[in-house]
Short mmCIF file of C-alpha atoms and ligand atoms in Angstrom, two decimals:
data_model
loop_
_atom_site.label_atom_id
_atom_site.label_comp_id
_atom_site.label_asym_id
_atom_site.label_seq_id
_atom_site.Cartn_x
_atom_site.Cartn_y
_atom_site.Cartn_z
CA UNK A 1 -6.13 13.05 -26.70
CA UNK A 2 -2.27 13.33 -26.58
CA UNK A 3 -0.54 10.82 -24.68
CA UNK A 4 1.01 12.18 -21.29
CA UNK A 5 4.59 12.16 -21.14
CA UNK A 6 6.30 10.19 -18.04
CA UNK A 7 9.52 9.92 -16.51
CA UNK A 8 10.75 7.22 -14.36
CA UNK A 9 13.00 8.31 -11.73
CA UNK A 10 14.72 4.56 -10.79
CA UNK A 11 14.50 1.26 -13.11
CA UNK A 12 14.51 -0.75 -10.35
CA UNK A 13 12.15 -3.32 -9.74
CA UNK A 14 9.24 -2.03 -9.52
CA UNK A 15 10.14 1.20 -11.78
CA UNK A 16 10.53 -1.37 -14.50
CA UNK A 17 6.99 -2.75 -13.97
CA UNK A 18 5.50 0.49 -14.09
CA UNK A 19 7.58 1.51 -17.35
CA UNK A 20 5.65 -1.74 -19.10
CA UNK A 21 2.62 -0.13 -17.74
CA UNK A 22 2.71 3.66 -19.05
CA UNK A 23 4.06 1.53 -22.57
CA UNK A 24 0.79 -0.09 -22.24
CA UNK A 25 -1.14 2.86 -21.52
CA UNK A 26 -3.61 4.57 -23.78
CA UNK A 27 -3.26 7.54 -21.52
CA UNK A 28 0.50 7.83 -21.65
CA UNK A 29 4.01 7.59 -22.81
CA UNK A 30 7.25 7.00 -21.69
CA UNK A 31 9.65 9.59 -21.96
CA UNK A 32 12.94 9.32 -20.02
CA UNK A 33 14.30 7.59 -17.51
CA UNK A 34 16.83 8.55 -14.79
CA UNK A 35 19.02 6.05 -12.80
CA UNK A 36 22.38 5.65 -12.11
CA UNK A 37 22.75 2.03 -12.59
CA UNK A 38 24.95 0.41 -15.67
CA UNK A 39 21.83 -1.85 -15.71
CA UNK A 40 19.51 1.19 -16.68
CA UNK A 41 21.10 1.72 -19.76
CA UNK A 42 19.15 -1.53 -21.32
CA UNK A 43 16.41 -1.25 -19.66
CA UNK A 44 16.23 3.06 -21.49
CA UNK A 45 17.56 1.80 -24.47
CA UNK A 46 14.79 -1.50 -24.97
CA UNK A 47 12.27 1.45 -24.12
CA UNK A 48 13.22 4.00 -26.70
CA UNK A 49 13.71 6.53 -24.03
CA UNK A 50 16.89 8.63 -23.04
CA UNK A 51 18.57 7.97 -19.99
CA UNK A 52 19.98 10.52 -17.66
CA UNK A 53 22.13 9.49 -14.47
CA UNK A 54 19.71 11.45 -11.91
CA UNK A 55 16.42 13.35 -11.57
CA UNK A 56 17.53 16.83 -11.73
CA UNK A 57 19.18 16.60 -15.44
CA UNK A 58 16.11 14.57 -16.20
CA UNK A 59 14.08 17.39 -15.28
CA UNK A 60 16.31 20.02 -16.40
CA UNK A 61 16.84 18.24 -19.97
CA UNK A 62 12.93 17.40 -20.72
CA UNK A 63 9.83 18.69 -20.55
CA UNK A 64 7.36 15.78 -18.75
CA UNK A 65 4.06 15.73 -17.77
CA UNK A 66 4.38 13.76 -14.31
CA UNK A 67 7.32 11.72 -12.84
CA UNK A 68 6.72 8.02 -11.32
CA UNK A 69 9.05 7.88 -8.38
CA UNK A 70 10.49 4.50 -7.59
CA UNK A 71 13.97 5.37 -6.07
CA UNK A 72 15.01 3.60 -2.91
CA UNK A 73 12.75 5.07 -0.20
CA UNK A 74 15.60 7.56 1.38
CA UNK A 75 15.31 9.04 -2.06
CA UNK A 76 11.33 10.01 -1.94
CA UNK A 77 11.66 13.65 -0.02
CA UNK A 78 14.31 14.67 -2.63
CA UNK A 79 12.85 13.44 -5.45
CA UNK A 80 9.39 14.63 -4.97
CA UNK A 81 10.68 18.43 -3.88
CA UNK A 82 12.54 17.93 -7.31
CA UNK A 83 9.05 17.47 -9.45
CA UNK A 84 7.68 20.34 -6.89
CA UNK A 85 10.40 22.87 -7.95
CA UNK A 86 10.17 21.85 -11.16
CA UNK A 87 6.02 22.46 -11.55
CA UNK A 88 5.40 18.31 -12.15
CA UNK A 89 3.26 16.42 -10.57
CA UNK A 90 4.61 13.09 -9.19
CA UNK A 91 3.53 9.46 -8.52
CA UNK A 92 5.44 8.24 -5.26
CA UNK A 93 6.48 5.08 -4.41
CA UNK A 94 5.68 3.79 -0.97
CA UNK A 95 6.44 4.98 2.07
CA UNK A 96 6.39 8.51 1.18
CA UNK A 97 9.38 9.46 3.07
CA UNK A 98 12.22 7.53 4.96
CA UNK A 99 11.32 9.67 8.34
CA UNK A 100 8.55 11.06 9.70
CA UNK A 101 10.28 14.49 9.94
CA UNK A 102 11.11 14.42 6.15
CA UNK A 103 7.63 13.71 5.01
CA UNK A 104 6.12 16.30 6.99
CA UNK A 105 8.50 18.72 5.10
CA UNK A 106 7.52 17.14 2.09
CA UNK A 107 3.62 17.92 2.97
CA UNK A 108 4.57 21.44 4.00
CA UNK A 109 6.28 22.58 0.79
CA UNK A 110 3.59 20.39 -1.27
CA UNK A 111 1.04 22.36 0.05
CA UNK A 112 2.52 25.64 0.14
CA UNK A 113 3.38 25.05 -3.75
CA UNK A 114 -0.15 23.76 -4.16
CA UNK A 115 1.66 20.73 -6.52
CA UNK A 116 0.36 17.59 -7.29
CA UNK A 117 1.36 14.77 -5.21
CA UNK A 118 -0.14 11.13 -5.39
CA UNK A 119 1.30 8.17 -3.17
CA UNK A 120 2.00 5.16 -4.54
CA UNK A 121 0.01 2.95 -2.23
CA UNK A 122 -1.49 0.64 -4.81
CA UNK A 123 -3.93 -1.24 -3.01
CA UNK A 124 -6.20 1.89 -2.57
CA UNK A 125 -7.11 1.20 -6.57
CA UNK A 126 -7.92 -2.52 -6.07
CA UNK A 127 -11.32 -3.10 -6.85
CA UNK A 128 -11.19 -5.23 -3.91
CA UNK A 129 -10.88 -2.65 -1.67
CA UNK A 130 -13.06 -0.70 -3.52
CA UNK A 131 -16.23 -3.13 -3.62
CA UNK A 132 -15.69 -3.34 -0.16
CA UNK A 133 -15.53 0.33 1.01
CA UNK A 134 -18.61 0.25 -0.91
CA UNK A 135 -20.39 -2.05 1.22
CA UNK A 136 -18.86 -0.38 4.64
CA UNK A 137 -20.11 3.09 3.66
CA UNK A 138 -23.63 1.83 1.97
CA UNK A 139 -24.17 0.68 5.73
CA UNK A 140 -24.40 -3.04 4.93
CA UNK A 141 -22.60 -4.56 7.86
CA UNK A 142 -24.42 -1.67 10.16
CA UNK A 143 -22.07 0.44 12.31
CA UNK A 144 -18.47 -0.89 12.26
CA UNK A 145 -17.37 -3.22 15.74
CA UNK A 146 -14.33 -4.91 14.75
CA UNK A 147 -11.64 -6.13 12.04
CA UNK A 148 -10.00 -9.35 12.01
CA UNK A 149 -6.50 -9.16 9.72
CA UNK A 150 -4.11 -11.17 9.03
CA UNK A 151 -0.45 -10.83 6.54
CA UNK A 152 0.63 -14.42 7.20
CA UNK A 153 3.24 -15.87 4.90
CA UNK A 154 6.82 -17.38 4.43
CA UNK A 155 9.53 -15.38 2.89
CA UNK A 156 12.14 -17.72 1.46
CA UNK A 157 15.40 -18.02 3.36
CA UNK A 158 17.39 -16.65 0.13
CA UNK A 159 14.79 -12.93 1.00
CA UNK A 160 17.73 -12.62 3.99
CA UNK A 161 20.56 -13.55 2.05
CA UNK A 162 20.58 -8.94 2.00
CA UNK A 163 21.85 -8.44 5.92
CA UNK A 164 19.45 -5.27 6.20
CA UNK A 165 16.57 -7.42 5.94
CA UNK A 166 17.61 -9.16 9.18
CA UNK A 167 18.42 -6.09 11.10
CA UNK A 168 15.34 -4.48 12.97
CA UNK A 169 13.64 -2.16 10.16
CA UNK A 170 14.16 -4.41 7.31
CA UNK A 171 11.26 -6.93 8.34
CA UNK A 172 7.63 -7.64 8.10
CA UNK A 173 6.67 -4.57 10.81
CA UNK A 174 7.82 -1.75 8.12
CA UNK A 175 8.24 -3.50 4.80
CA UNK A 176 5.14 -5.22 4.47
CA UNK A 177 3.02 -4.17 7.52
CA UNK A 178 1.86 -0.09 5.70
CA UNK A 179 0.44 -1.62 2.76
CA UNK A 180 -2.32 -3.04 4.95
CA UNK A 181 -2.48 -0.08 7.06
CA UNK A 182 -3.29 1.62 4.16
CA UNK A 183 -6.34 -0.86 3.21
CA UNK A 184 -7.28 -1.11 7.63
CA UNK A 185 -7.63 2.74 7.04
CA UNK A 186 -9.69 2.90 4.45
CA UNK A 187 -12.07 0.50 5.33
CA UNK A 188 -12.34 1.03 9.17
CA UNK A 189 -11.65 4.32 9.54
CA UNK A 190 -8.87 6.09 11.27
CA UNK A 191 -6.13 4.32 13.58
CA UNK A 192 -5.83 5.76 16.49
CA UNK A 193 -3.84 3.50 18.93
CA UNK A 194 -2.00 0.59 18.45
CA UNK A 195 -0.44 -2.48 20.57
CA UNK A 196 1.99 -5.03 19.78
CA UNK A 197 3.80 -7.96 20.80
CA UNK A 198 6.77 -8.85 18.57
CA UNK A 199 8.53 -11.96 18.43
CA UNK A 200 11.63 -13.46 16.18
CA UNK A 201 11.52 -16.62 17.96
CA UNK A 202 11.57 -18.51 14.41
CA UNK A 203 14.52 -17.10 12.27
CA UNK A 204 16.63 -15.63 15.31
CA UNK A 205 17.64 -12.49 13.64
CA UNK A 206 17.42 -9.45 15.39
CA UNK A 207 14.75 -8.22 13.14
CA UNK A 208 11.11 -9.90 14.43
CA UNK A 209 9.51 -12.20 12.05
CA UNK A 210 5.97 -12.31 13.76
CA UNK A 211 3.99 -9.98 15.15
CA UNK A 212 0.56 -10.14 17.07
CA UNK A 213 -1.24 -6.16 16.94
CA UNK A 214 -4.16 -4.57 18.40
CA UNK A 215 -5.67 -1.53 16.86
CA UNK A 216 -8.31 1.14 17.83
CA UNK A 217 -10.20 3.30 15.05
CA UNK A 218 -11.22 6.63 16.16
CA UNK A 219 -15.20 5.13 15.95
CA UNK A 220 -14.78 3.06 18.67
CA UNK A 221 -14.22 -0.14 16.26
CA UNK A 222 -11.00 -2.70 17.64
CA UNK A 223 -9.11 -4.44 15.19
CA UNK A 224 -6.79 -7.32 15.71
CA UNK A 225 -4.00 -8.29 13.54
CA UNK A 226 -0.98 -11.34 13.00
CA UNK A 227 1.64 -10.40 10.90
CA UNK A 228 4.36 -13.36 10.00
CA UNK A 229 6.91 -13.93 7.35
CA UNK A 230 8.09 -17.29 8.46
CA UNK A 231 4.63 -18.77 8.54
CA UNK A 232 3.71 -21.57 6.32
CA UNK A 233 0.09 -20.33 5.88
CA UNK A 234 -1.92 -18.73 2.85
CA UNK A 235 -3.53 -15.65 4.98
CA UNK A 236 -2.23 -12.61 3.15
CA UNK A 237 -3.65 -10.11 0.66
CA UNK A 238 -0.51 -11.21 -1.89
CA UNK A 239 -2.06 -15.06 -1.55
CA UNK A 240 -5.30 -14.35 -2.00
CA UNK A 241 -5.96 -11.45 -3.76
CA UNK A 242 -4.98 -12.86 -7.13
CA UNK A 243 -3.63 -9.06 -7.79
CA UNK A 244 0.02 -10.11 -8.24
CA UNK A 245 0.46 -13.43 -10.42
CA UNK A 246 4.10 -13.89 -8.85
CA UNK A 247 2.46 -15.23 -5.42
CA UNK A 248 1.21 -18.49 -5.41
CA UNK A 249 -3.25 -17.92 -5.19
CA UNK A 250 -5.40 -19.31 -2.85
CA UNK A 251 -8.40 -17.73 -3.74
CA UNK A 252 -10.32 -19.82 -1.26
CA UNK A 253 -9.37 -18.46 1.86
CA UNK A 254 -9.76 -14.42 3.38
CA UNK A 255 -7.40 -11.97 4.87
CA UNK A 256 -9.68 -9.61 6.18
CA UNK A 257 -12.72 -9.78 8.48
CA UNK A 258 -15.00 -6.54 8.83
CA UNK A 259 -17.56 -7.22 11.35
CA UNK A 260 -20.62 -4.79 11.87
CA UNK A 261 -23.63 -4.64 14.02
CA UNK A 262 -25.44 -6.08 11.30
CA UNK A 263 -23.16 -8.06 8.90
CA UNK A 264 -20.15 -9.18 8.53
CA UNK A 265 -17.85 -9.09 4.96
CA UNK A 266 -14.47 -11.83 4.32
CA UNK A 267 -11.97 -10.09 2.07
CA UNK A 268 -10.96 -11.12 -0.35
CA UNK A 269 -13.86 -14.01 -0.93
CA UNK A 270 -16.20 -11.52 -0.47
CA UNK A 271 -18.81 -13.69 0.90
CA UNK A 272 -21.21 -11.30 2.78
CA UNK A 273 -23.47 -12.24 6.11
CA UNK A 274 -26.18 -10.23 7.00
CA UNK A 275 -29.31 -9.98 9.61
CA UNK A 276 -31.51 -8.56 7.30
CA UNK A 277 -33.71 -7.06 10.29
CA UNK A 278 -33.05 -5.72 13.61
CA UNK A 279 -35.05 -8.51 15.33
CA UNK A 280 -32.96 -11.19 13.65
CA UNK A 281 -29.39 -10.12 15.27
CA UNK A 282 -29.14 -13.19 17.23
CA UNK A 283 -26.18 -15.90 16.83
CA UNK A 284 -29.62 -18.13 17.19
CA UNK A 285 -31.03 -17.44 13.68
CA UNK A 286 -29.23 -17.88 10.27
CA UNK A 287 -27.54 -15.06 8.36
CA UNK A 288 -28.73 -14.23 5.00
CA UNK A 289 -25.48 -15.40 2.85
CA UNK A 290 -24.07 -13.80 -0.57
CA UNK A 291 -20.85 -12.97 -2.25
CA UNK A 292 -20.85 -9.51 -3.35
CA UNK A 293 -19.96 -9.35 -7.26
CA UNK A 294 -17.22 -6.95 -8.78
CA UNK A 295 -14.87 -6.83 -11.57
CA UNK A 296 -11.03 -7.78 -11.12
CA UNK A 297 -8.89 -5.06 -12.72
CA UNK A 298 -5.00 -4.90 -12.01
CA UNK A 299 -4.46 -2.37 -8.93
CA UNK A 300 -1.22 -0.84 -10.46
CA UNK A 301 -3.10 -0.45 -14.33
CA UNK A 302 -5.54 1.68 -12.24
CA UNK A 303 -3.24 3.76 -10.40
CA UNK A 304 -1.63 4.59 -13.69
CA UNK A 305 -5.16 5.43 -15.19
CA UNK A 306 -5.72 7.30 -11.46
CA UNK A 307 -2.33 9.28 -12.32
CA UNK A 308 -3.33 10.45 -15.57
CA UNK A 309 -6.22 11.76 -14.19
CA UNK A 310 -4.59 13.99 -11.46
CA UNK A 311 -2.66 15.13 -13.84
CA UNK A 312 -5.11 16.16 -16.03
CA UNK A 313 -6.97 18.27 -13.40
CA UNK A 314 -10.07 15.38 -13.60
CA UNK A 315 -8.98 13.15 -10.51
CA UNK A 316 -7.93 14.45 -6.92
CA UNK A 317 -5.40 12.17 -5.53
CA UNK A 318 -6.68 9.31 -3.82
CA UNK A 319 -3.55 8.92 -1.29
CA UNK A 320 -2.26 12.05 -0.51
CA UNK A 321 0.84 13.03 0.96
CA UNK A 322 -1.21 12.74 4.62
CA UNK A 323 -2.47 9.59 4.05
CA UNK A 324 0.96 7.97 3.02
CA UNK A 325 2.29 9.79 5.88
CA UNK A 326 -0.06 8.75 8.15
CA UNK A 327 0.30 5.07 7.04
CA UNK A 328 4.27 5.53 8.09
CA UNK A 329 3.38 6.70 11.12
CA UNK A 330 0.90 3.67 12.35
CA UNK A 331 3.84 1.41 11.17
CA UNK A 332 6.49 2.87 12.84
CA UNK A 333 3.92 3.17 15.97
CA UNK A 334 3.81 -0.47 15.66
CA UNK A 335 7.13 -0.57 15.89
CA UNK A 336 7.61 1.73 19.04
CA UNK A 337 4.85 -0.66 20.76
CA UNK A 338 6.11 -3.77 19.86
CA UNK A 339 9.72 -2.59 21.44
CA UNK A 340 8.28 -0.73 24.25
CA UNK A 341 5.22 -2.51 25.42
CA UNK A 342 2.92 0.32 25.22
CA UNK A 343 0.06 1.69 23.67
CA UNK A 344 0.85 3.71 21.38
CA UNK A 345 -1.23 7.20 20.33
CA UNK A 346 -1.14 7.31 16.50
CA UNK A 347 -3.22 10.97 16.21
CA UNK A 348 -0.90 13.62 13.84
CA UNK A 349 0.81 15.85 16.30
N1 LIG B 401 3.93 -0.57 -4.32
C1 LIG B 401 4.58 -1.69 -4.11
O1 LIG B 401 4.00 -2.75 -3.89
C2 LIG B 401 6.06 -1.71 -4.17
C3 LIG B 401 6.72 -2.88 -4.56
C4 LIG B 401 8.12 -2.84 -4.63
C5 LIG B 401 8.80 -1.67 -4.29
N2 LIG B 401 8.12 -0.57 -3.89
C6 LIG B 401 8.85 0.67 -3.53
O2 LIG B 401 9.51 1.16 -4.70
C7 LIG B 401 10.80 1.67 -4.37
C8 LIG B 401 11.84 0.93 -5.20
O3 LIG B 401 11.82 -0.44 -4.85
P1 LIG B 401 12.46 -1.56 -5.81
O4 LIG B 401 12.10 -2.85 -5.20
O5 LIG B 401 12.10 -1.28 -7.21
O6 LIG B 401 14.01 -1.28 -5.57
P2 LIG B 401 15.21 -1.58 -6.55
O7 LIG B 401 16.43 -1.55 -5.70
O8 LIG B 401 14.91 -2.79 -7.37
O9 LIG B 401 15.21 -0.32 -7.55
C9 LIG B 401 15.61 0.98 -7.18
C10 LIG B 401 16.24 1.63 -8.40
O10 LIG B 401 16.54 2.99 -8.11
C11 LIG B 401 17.79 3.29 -8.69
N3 LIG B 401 18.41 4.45 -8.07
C12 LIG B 401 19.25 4.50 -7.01
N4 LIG B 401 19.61 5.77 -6.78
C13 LIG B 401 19.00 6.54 -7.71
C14 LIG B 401 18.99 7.93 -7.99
N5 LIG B 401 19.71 8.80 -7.26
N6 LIG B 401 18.24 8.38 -9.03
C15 LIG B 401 17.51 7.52 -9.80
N7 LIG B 401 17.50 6.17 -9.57
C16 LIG B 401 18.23 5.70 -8.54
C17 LIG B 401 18.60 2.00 -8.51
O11 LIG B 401 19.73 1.96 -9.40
C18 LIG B 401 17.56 0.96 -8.84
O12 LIG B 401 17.52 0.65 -10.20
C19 LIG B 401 10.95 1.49 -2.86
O13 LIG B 401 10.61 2.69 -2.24
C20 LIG B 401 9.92 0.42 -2.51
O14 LIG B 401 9.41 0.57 -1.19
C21 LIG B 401 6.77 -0.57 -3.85
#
């Protein structure tokens, strides 16, 4: 089959990670890249690929078969309505938008162009997250009651050396806190309140570096949640996931929680506990113990794979436009609580 061709709207970071990936790729190619940056200009011409100094005379100059967005995130909206005008479909970095307002627009146009859209919220394609939506559907905990999370972890002092990341918006609430929306949602079920309590008591910046949040899914199911980036402990999907070999692994301990009526699941250990009958749900008698099996595959590989597919017409998009923008708007509702004391209704207007 003939390799896809891909353009990578910002070599940043990230961008350049997924430019090794499509070079990997049996599905794809790269094809051109468009940034700005002096620094670019190595990074296009190590690649073989042209370089153009933004989106629009990339897409006006070549003819590509989807765009991976990884601009800065005010950069999304205008980028993706670029690949819409243009008739490509487009990979976009999380959060979708910068604003609420602007993703909805996004959504609107999206739709109304019927183009293909696929948020970048890796994690969905973990196989992780995937074994264990698995055993939440198949009924194997029983009917959800409650999730126990936790993104606990210290960010080096040299993280704030940037002054945006110690000014409210550049911390752990909106930076780190959607990714894990993203997995809550998927495995519990809708969000459809949240409460917070925010405190920077540690580092002293105006920005909060821990957070303690309650959650209610629209089945009835409660959720609690500790957030922390100045926290010496291992209790975050980065630790012990083993997805991202730039985090130190604990593969020993859990993140995640997901108790049922009849079982309960620890993510990422997967170790499974289940009354096997009605009759034995009773903290008196033993669980029947087992770690559910699955095979490790790298999350961003698979969203690549995932991206191909779309493309090709084989795949629907697992995160949609929605979904990324309802993952903004639980964060930033976490926000509004935290400053405001209140429960906050997360439901799309
Ligand atoms: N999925 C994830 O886990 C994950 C991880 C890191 C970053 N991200 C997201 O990816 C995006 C980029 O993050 P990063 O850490 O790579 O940032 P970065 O600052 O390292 O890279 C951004 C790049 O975009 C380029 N750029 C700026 N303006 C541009 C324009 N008009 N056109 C084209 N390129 C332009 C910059 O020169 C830079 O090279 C952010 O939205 C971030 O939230 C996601």
């Amino acid at each position: 089959m003939t390799k896809l061709r891909i353009g990578i709207a910002g070599a940043g970071l990230i961008g350049r990670r997924h430019l090794e990936l499509v070079q990997a790729s049996p599905d794809c190619e790269p094809a051109a890249i468009a940034d700005p940056a002096p620094a670019a200009a190595d990074v296009a011409r190590a690649a073989g690929v042209p370089l153009y100094a933004s989106l629009d005379a990339l897409l006006a100059a070549r003819r590509l078969d989807g765009v991976i967005i990884a601009t800065p995130n005010h950069l999304h909206v205008q980028d993706a309505l670029a690949c819409v005008r243009a008739g490509v479909p487009a990979l976009i970095e999380k959060p979708v938008a910068h604003s609420l307002e602007e993703g909805t627009r996004l959504r609107q146009v999206a739709d109304a162009a019927g183009a293909t859209l696929l948020v970048g919220h890796h994690r969905a394609h973990s196989p992780l997250l995937a074994r264990a939506l698995e055993i939440v559907r198949e009924g194997v905990l029983g009917t959800p009651v409650a999730v126990v999370g936790s993104a606990m972890f210290c960010k080096p002092d040299a993280y704030f050396e940037a002054a945006w990341r110690r000014e409210p918006g550049g911390g752990p609430i909106l930076i780190n806190m959607i990714h894990e929306i993203g997995n809550l949602r998927s495995l519990c079920g809708e969000i459809v309140a949240v409460q917070a309590m925010a405190s920077s008591a540690t580092r002293h910046y105006p920005v909060e570096d821990t957070v303690a949040i309650s959650l209610r899914f629209a089945n009835g199911a409660l959720g609690t949640f500790m957030l922390s980036d100045c926290a010496a402990s291992a209790r975050s999907w980065e630790q012990t996931s083993r997805e991202n070999e730039v985090y130190a692994s604990y593969p020993d301990e859990d993140c995640y929680l997901i108790a049922g009526t009849h079982g309960s699941l620890a993510v990422p250990t997967m170790r499974l506990k289940t009354y096997a009958r009605d009759e034995d749900r009773s903290w008196l008698k033993p669980f029947q113990a087992s770690v559910a099996g699955l095979v490790r595959e790298d999350p961003l590989e698979r969203q690549l794979a995932h991206f191909c597919d779309v493309i090709r017409g084989t795949a629907k998009p697992l995160v949609t436009v929605q979904d990324g923008l309802q993952n903004l708007r639980v964060t930033e509702a976490i926000a509004e609580a935290a400053r405001t004391g209140r429960i906050v209704g997360t439901v799309d207007a």
